[in-house]
Amino acid sequence: MSNLLIVGPPGAGKGTQAARIAEALGVPAVSTGDIFRQNIKDQTELGQRVSAILDAGEYVPDSLTNELIDDRLAQSDAEQGYLLDGYPRTAGQVEFLDGVNLRRGEQIDAVIRLVADTDEIVRRLAARAQDQGRSDDTEDVIRHRQEVYERETAPLVAIFAERGLVVEIDGMGAVDDVTERILAGLAERGITA
């Protein structure tokens, strides 16, 4: 059983790596961004509320996100662990997740921190926006998200570092190379497939 988080600035490759690492470890990758985008695509009530927030480059409020995560982690495929991508993003979400894990009799085992260059991230996301036609990935919004990340989310790394949970990984380079670095970093902590 492994309960993992993957953190890093938007566009650092978290989604790609989360799917690969989760598959290797046999746990579900839970991406709040994917869940929100599906709701937007399906034009649900939540999707309409979230769409306006994301189009402005802001984060969805904790209350909505916490409810989503609590429900998702209660599903049977997460009984043996999980890898969260895009959550938690605030100190309040960390506290909420600690409560969820306490109820489960568990804790976070490791936090994978992807480190990537801001200009490279802007290039990656601009290319993704063209490929996928995503309205939330204009250059101005991308740069704004980087600022929001630094201001609100990056300080969370300090919380996890104090707990000795952070595995810092260079997120630049070939996808396979980054995956290998992550798996090696987790193996050093005794977390293996």
PDB file of C-alpha atoms in Angstrom:
ATOM      1  CA  MET A   1       0.000   0.000   0.000  1.00  0.00           C
ATOM      2  CA  SER A   2       1.303   3.421  -0.948  1.00  0.00           C
ATOM      3  CA  ASN A   3      -0.332   6.813  -0.529  1.00  0.00           C
ATOM      4  CA  LEU A   4       1.530   9.305  -2.669  1.00  0.00           C
ATOM      5  CA  LEU A   5       1.258  12.878  -3.847  1.00  0.00           C
ATOM      6  CA  ILE A   6       2.841  14.380  -6.926  1.00  0.00           C
ATOM      7  CA  VAL A   7       3.418  18.135  -6.857  1.00  0.00           C
ATOM      8  CA  GLY A   8       5.015  20.702  -9.080  1.00  0.00           C
ATOM      9  CA  PRO A   9       4.053  23.743 -11.073  1.00  0.00           C
ATOM     10  CA  PRO A  10       1.251  23.412 -13.634  1.00  0.00           C
ATOM     11  CA  GLY A  11       2.720  21.918 -16.792  1.00  0.00           C
ATOM     12  CA  ALA A  12       5.635  20.147 -15.096  1.00  0.00           C
ATOM     13  CA  GLY A  13       4.442  16.755 -16.336  1.00  0.00           C
ATOM     14  CA  LYS A  14       2.561  15.645 -13.221  1.00  0.00           C
ATOM     15  CA  GLY A  15      -0.322  14.034 -15.108  1.00  0.00           C
ATOM     16  CA  THR A  16       1.910  12.019 -17.402  1.00  0.00           C
ATOM     17  CA  GLN A  17       4.135  10.842 -14.574  1.00  0.00           C
ATOM     18  CA  ALA A  18       1.238  10.207 -12.176  1.00  0.00           C
ATOM     19  CA  ALA A  19      -0.351   7.763 -14.634  1.00  0.00           C
ATOM     20  CA  ARG A  20       2.943   5.921 -15.152  1.00  0.00           C
ATOM     21  CA  ILE A  21       3.864   5.743 -11.463  1.00  0.00           C
ATOM     22  CA  ALA A  22       0.351   4.727 -10.387  1.00  0.00           C
ATOM     23  CA  GLU A  23       0.335   1.914 -12.948  1.00  0.00           C
ATOM     24  CA  ALA A  24       3.771   0.733 -11.813  1.00  0.00           C
ATOM     25  CA  LEU A  25       2.650   0.678  -8.161  1.00  0.00           C
ATOM     26  CA  GLY A  26      -0.867  -0.668  -8.761  1.00  0.00           C
ATOM     27  CA  VAL A  27      -2.742   2.307  -7.285  1.00  0.00           C
ATOM     28  CA  PRO A  28      -5.164   4.729  -8.957  1.00  0.00           C
ATOM     29  CA  ALA A  29      -3.922   8.098 -10.165  1.00  0.00           C
ATOM     30  CA  VAL A  30      -6.450  10.656  -8.962  1.00  0.00           C
ATOM     31  CA  SER A  31      -6.250  13.933 -10.891  1.00  0.00           C
ATOM     32  CA  THR A  32      -8.495  16.747  -9.757  1.00  0.00           C
ATOM     33  CA  GLY A  33      -7.837  18.534 -13.057  1.00  0.00           C
ATOM     34  CA  ASP A  34      -9.067  15.559 -15.090  1.00  0.00           C
ATOM     35  CA  ILE A  35     -12.183  15.230 -12.954  1.00  0.00           C
ATOM     36  CA  PHE A  36     -12.932  18.943 -13.273  1.00  0.00           C
ATOM     37  CA  ARG A  37     -12.382  18.891 -17.062  1.00  0.00           C
ATOM     38  CA  GLN A  38     -14.741  15.923 -17.424  1.00  0.00           C
ATOM     39  CA  ASN A  39     -17.421  17.839 -15.519  1.00  0.00           C
ATOM     40  CA  ILE A  40     -16.857  20.860 -17.786  1.00  0.00           C
ATOM     41  CA  LYS A  41     -17.122  18.670 -20.889  1.00  0.00           C
ATOM     42  CA  ASP A  42     -20.323  17.068 -19.562  1.00  0.00           C
ATOM     43  CA  GLN A  43     -21.660  20.564 -18.703  1.00  0.00           C
ATOM     44  CA  THR A  44     -22.610  19.519 -15.181  1.00  0.00           C
ATOM     45  CA  GLU A  45     -23.476  22.137 -12.569  1.00  0.00           C
ATOM     46  CA  LEU A  46     -20.033  21.669 -11.026  1.00  0.00           C
ATOM     47  CA  GLY A  47     -18.474  21.911 -14.485  1.00  0.00           C
ATOM     48  CA  GLN A  48     -20.109  25.260 -15.174  1.00  0.00           C
ATOM     49  CA  ARG A  49     -18.925  26.643 -11.832  1.00  0.00           C
ATOM     50  CA  VAL A  50     -15.418  25.279 -12.316  1.00  0.00           C
ATOM     51  CA  SER A  51     -15.145  26.492 -15.929  1.00  0.00           C
ATOM     52  CA  ALA A  52     -15.381  30.154 -14.997  1.00  0.00           C
ATOM     53  CA  ILE A  53     -12.766  29.698 -12.269  1.00  0.00           C
ATOM     54  CA  LEU A  54     -10.297  27.827 -14.496  1.00  0.00           C
ATOM     55  CA  ASP A  55     -10.751  30.226 -17.421  1.00  0.00           C
ATOM     56  CA  ALA A  56      -9.591  32.995 -15.078  1.00  0.00           C
ATOM     57  CA  GLY A  57      -6.506  30.927 -14.171  1.00  0.00           C
ATOM     58  CA  GLU A  58      -7.595  30.503 -10.565  1.00  0.00           C
ATOM     59  CA  TYR A  59      -7.929  27.380  -8.438  1.00  0.00           C
ATOM     60  CA  VAL A  60     -11.234  25.781  -7.488  1.00  0.00           C
ATOM     61  CA  PRO A  61     -12.256  26.541  -3.844  1.00  0.00           C
ATOM     62  CA  ASP A  62     -11.161  24.053  -1.182  1.00  0.00           C
ATOM     63  CA  SER A  63     -14.710  23.098  -0.221  1.00  0.00           C
ATOM     64  CA  LEU A  64     -15.533  21.791  -3.724  1.00  0.00           C
ATOM     65  CA  THR A  65     -12.199  20.078  -4.157  1.00  0.00           C
ATOM     66  CA  ASN A  66     -12.233  18.466  -0.689  1.00  0.00           C
ATOM     67  CA  GLU A  67     -15.676  16.992  -1.302  1.00  0.00           C
ATOM     68  CA  LEU A  68     -14.499  15.527  -4.586  1.00  0.00           C
ATOM     69  CA  ILE A  69     -11.344  13.999  -3.056  1.00  0.00           C
ATOM     70  CA  ASP A  70     -13.147  12.526  -0.038  1.00  0.00           C
ATOM     71  CA  ASP A  71     -15.631  10.807  -2.349  1.00  0.00           C
ATOM     72  CA  ARG A  72     -12.926   9.561  -4.720  1.00  0.00           C
ATOM     73  CA  LEU A  73     -10.686   8.090  -2.008  1.00  0.00           C
ATOM     74  CA  ALA A  74     -13.680   6.215  -0.573  1.00  0.00           C
ATOM     75  CA  GLN A  75     -13.976   4.195  -3.800  1.00  0.00           C
ATOM     76  CA  SER A  76     -12.824   0.567  -3.745  1.00  0.00           C
ATOM     77  CA  ASP A  77      -9.868   0.974  -6.128  1.00  0.00           C
ATOM     78  CA  ALA A  78      -8.221   3.373  -3.642  1.00  0.00           C
ATOM     79  CA  GLU A  79      -8.361   0.928  -0.709  1.00  0.00           C
ATOM     80  CA  GLN A  80      -4.751  -0.148  -1.342  1.00  0.00           C
ATOM     81  CA  GLY A  81      -3.435   3.365  -1.850  1.00  0.00           C
ATOM     82  CA  TYR A  82      -3.518   6.251  -4.278  1.00  0.00           C
ATOM     83  CA  LEU A  83      -1.458   8.833  -6.093  1.00  0.00           C
ATOM     84  CA  LEU A  84      -2.964  12.314  -5.940  1.00  0.00           C
ATOM     85  CA  ASP A  85      -2.179  14.751  -8.767  1.00  0.00           C
ATOM     86  CA  GLY A  86      -3.229  18.367  -8.262  1.00  0.00           C
ATOM     87  CA  TYR A  87      -4.237  17.956  -4.626  1.00  0.00           C
ATOM     88  CA  PRO A  88      -3.631  19.266  -2.038  1.00  0.00           C
ATOM     89  CA  ARG A  89      -2.941  22.828  -3.151  1.00  0.00           C
ATOM     90  CA  THR A  90      -3.575  24.768   0.052  1.00  0.00           C
ATOM     91  CA  ALA A  91      -2.831  24.337   3.758  1.00  0.00           C
ATOM     92  CA  GLY A  92      -6.558  23.758   4.328  1.00  0.00           C
ATOM     93  CA  GLN A  93      -6.515  20.904   1.815  1.00  0.00           C
ATOM     94  CA  VAL A  94      -3.467  19.369   3.548  1.00  0.00           C
ATOM     95  CA  GLU A  95      -5.377  19.464   6.837  1.00  0.00           C
ATOM     96  CA  PHE A  96      -8.453  17.932   5.197  1.00  0.00           C
ATOM     97  CA  LEU A  97      -6.375  15.141   3.600  1.00  0.00           C
ATOM     98  CA  ASP A  98      -4.708  14.432   6.954  1.00  0.00           C
ATOM     99  CA  GLY A  99      -8.222  13.941   8.381  1.00  0.00           C
ATOM    100  CA  VAL A 100      -9.232  11.613   5.539  1.00  0.00           C
ATOM    101  CA  ASN A 101      -6.082   9.549   6.046  1.00  0.00           C
ATOM    102  CA  LEU A 102      -6.621   9.467   9.819  1.00  0.00           C
ATOM    103  CA  ARG A 103     -10.096   7.992   9.243  1.00  0.00           C
ATOM    104  CA  ARG A 104      -8.495   5.415   6.929  1.00  0.00           C
ATOM    105  CA  GLY A 105      -5.782   4.621   9.491  1.00  0.00           C
ATOM    106  CA  GLU A 106      -3.151   5.738   6.976  1.00  0.00           C
ATOM    107  CA  GLN A 107      -0.765   8.550   6.145  1.00  0.00           C
ATOM    108  CA  ILE A 108       1.060  10.001   3.158  1.00  0.00           C
ATOM    109  CA  ASP A 109       4.088   7.838   2.360  1.00  0.00           C
ATOM    110  CA  ALA A 110       5.913  10.194  -0.022  1.00  0.00           C
ATOM    111  CA  VAL A 111       5.524  13.425  -1.962  1.00  0.00           C
ATOM    112  CA  ILE A 112       7.059  13.405  -5.435  1.00  0.00           C
ATOM    113  CA  ARG A 113       8.142  16.965  -6.244  1.00  0.00           C
ATOM    114  CA  LEU A 114       8.788  17.626  -9.919  1.00  0.00           C
ATOM    115  CA  VAL A 115      11.074  20.575 -10.553  1.00  0.00           C
ATOM    116  CA  ALA A 116      10.881  22.279 -13.961  1.00  0.00           C
ATOM    117  CA  ASP A 117      11.969  25.519 -15.631  1.00  0.00           C
ATOM    118  CA  THR A 118       9.175  28.127 -15.970  1.00  0.00           C
ATOM    119  CA  ASP A 119       9.971  29.015 -19.593  1.00  0.00           C
ATOM    120  CA  GLU A 120       9.940  25.309 -20.518  1.00  0.00           C
ATOM    121  CA  ILE A 121       6.577  24.941 -18.786  1.00  0.00           C
ATOM    122  CA  VAL A 122       5.134  27.857 -20.776  1.00  0.00           C
ATOM    123  CA  ARG A 123       6.399  26.215 -23.984  1.00  0.00           C
ATOM    124  CA  ARG A 124       4.901  22.820 -23.019  1.00  0.00           C
ATOM    125  CA  LEU A 125       1.511  24.235 -22.082  1.00  0.00           C
ATOM    126  CA  ALA A 126       1.279  26.457 -25.147  1.00  0.00           C
ATOM    127  CA  ALA A 127       1.901  23.373 -27.306  1.00  0.00           C
ATOM    128  CA  ARG A 128      -0.699  21.383 -25.331  1.00  0.00           C
ATOM    129  CA  ALA A 129      -3.232  24.187 -25.734  1.00  0.00           C
ATOM    130  CA  GLN A 130      -2.829  24.058 -29.514  1.00  0.00           C
ATOM    131  CA  ASP A 131      -3.070  20.250 -29.598  1.00  0.00           C
ATOM    132  CA  GLN A 132      -6.111  20.046 -27.317  1.00  0.00           C
ATOM    133  CA  GLY A 133      -7.815  23.376 -27.981  1.00  0.00           C
ATOM    134  CA  ARG A 134      -7.863  24.214 -24.269  1.00  0.00           C
ATOM    135  CA  SER A 135      -9.248  27.653 -23.448  1.00  0.00           C
ATOM    136  CA  ASP A 136      -7.496  27.694 -20.056  1.00  0.00           C
ATOM    137  CA  ASP A 137      -3.989  27.575 -21.542  1.00  0.00           C
ATOM    138  CA  THR A 138      -3.281  31.022 -23.001  1.00  0.00           C
ATOM    139  CA  GLU A 139       0.231  32.307 -22.305  1.00  0.00           C
ATOM    140  CA  ASP A 140      -1.066  34.980 -19.890  1.00  0.00           C
ATOM    141  CA  VAL A 141      -3.105  32.400 -17.964  1.00  0.00           C
ATOM    142  CA  ILE A 142      -0.163  29.974 -17.911  1.00  0.00           C
ATOM    143  CA  ARG A 143       2.133  32.610 -16.433  1.00  0.00           C
ATOM    144  CA  HIS A 144      -0.561  33.660 -13.965  1.00  0.00           C
ATOM    145  CA  ARG A 145      -0.930  30.021 -12.847  1.00  0.00           C
ATOM    146  CA  GLN A 146       2.815  29.828 -12.226  1.00  0.00           C
ATOM    147  CA  GLU A 147       2.536  32.914  -9.999  1.00  0.00           C
ATOM    148  CA  VAL A 148      -0.467  31.465  -8.139  1.00  0.00           C
ATOM    149  CA  TYR A 149       1.448  28.197  -7.677  1.00  0.00           C
ATOM    150  CA  GLU A 150       4.477  29.961  -6.236  1.00  0.00           C
ATOM    151  CA  ARG A 151       2.370  32.104  -3.934  1.00  0.00           C
ATOM    152  CA  GLU A 152      -0.125  29.514  -2.685  1.00  0.00           C
ATOM    153  CA  THR A 153       1.052  25.985  -3.402  1.00  0.00           C
ATOM    154  CA  ALA A 154       4.840  25.911  -3.290  1.00  0.00           C
ATOM    155  CA  PRO A 155       4.840  26.696   0.469  1.00  0.00           C
ATOM    156  CA  LEU A 156       3.089  23.347   1.025  1.00  0.00           C
ATOM    157  CA  VAL A 157       6.307  21.636   0.034  1.00  0.00           C
ATOM    158  CA  ALA A 158       7.745  22.980   3.291  1.00  0.00           C
ATOM    159  CA  ILE A 159       4.994  21.219   5.288  1.00  0.00           C
ATOM    160  CA  PHE A 160       5.806  17.895   3.641  1.00  0.00           C
ATOM    161  CA  ALA A 161       9.550  18.508   3.880  1.00  0.00           C
ATOM    162  CA  GLU A 162       9.180  18.964   7.656  1.00  0.00           C
ATOM    163  CA  ARG A 163       7.562  15.523   7.714  1.00  0.00           C
ATOM    164  CA  GLY A 164      10.469  14.104   5.709  1.00  0.00           C
ATOM    165  CA  LEU A 165       8.248  13.076   2.818  1.00  0.00           C
ATOM    166  CA  VAL A 166       9.579  15.025  -0.180  1.00  0.00           C
ATOM    167  CA  VAL A 167      11.345  13.160  -2.996  1.00  0.00           C
ATOM    168  CA  GLU A 168      12.675  15.902  -5.275  1.00  0.00           C
ATOM    169  CA  ILE A 169      12.914  14.917  -8.941  1.00  0.00           C
ATOM    170  CA  ASP A 170      14.262  16.777 -11.970  1.00  0.00           C
ATOM    171  CA  GLY A 171      11.154  16.932 -14.189  1.00  0.00           C
ATOM    172  CA  MET A 172      13.050  17.992 -17.313  1.00  0.00           C
ATOM    173  CA  GLY A 173      14.043  15.631 -20.107  1.00  0.00           C
ATOM    174  CA  ALA A 174      12.589  12.559 -21.745  1.00  0.00           C
ATOM    175  CA  VAL A 175       9.404  11.172 -20.174  1.00  0.00           C
ATOM    176  CA  ASP A 176      10.973   7.715 -19.652  1.00  0.00           C
ATOM    177  CA  ASP A 177      14.003   9.246 -17.931  1.00  0.00           C
ATOM    178  CA  VAL A 178      11.814  11.227 -15.528  1.00  0.00           C
ATOM    179  CA  THR A 179       9.781   8.088 -14.738  1.00  0.00           C
ATOM    180  CA  GLU A 180      12.977   6.165 -13.993  1.00  0.00           C
ATOM    181  CA  ARG A 181      14.193   8.962 -11.683  1.00  0.00           C
ATOM    182  CA  ILE A 182      10.869   8.923  -9.804  1.00  0.00           C
ATOM    183  CA  LEU A 183      10.818   5.131  -9.377  1.00  0.00           C
ATOM    184  CA  ALA A 184      14.446   5.177  -8.194  1.00  0.00           C
ATOM    185  CA  GLY A 185      13.677   7.967  -5.705  1.00  0.00           C
ATOM    186  CA  LEU A 186      10.676   6.053  -4.341  1.00  0.00           C
ATOM    187  CA  ALA A 187      12.683   2.806  -4.162  1.00  0.00           C
ATOM    188  CA  GLU A 188      15.220   4.578  -1.944  1.00  0.00           C
ATOM    189  CA  ARG A 189      12.325   5.096   0.492  1.00  0.00           C
ATOM    190  CA  GLY A 190      11.243   1.471   0.265  1.00  0.00           C
ATOM    191  CA  ILE A 191       8.288   2.149  -2.052  1.00  0.00           C
ATOM    192  CA  THR A 192       8.363  -0.331  -4.914  1.00  0.00           C
ATOM    193  CA  ALA A 193       5.983  -2.137  -7.256  1.00  0.00           C
TER     194      ALA A 193
END
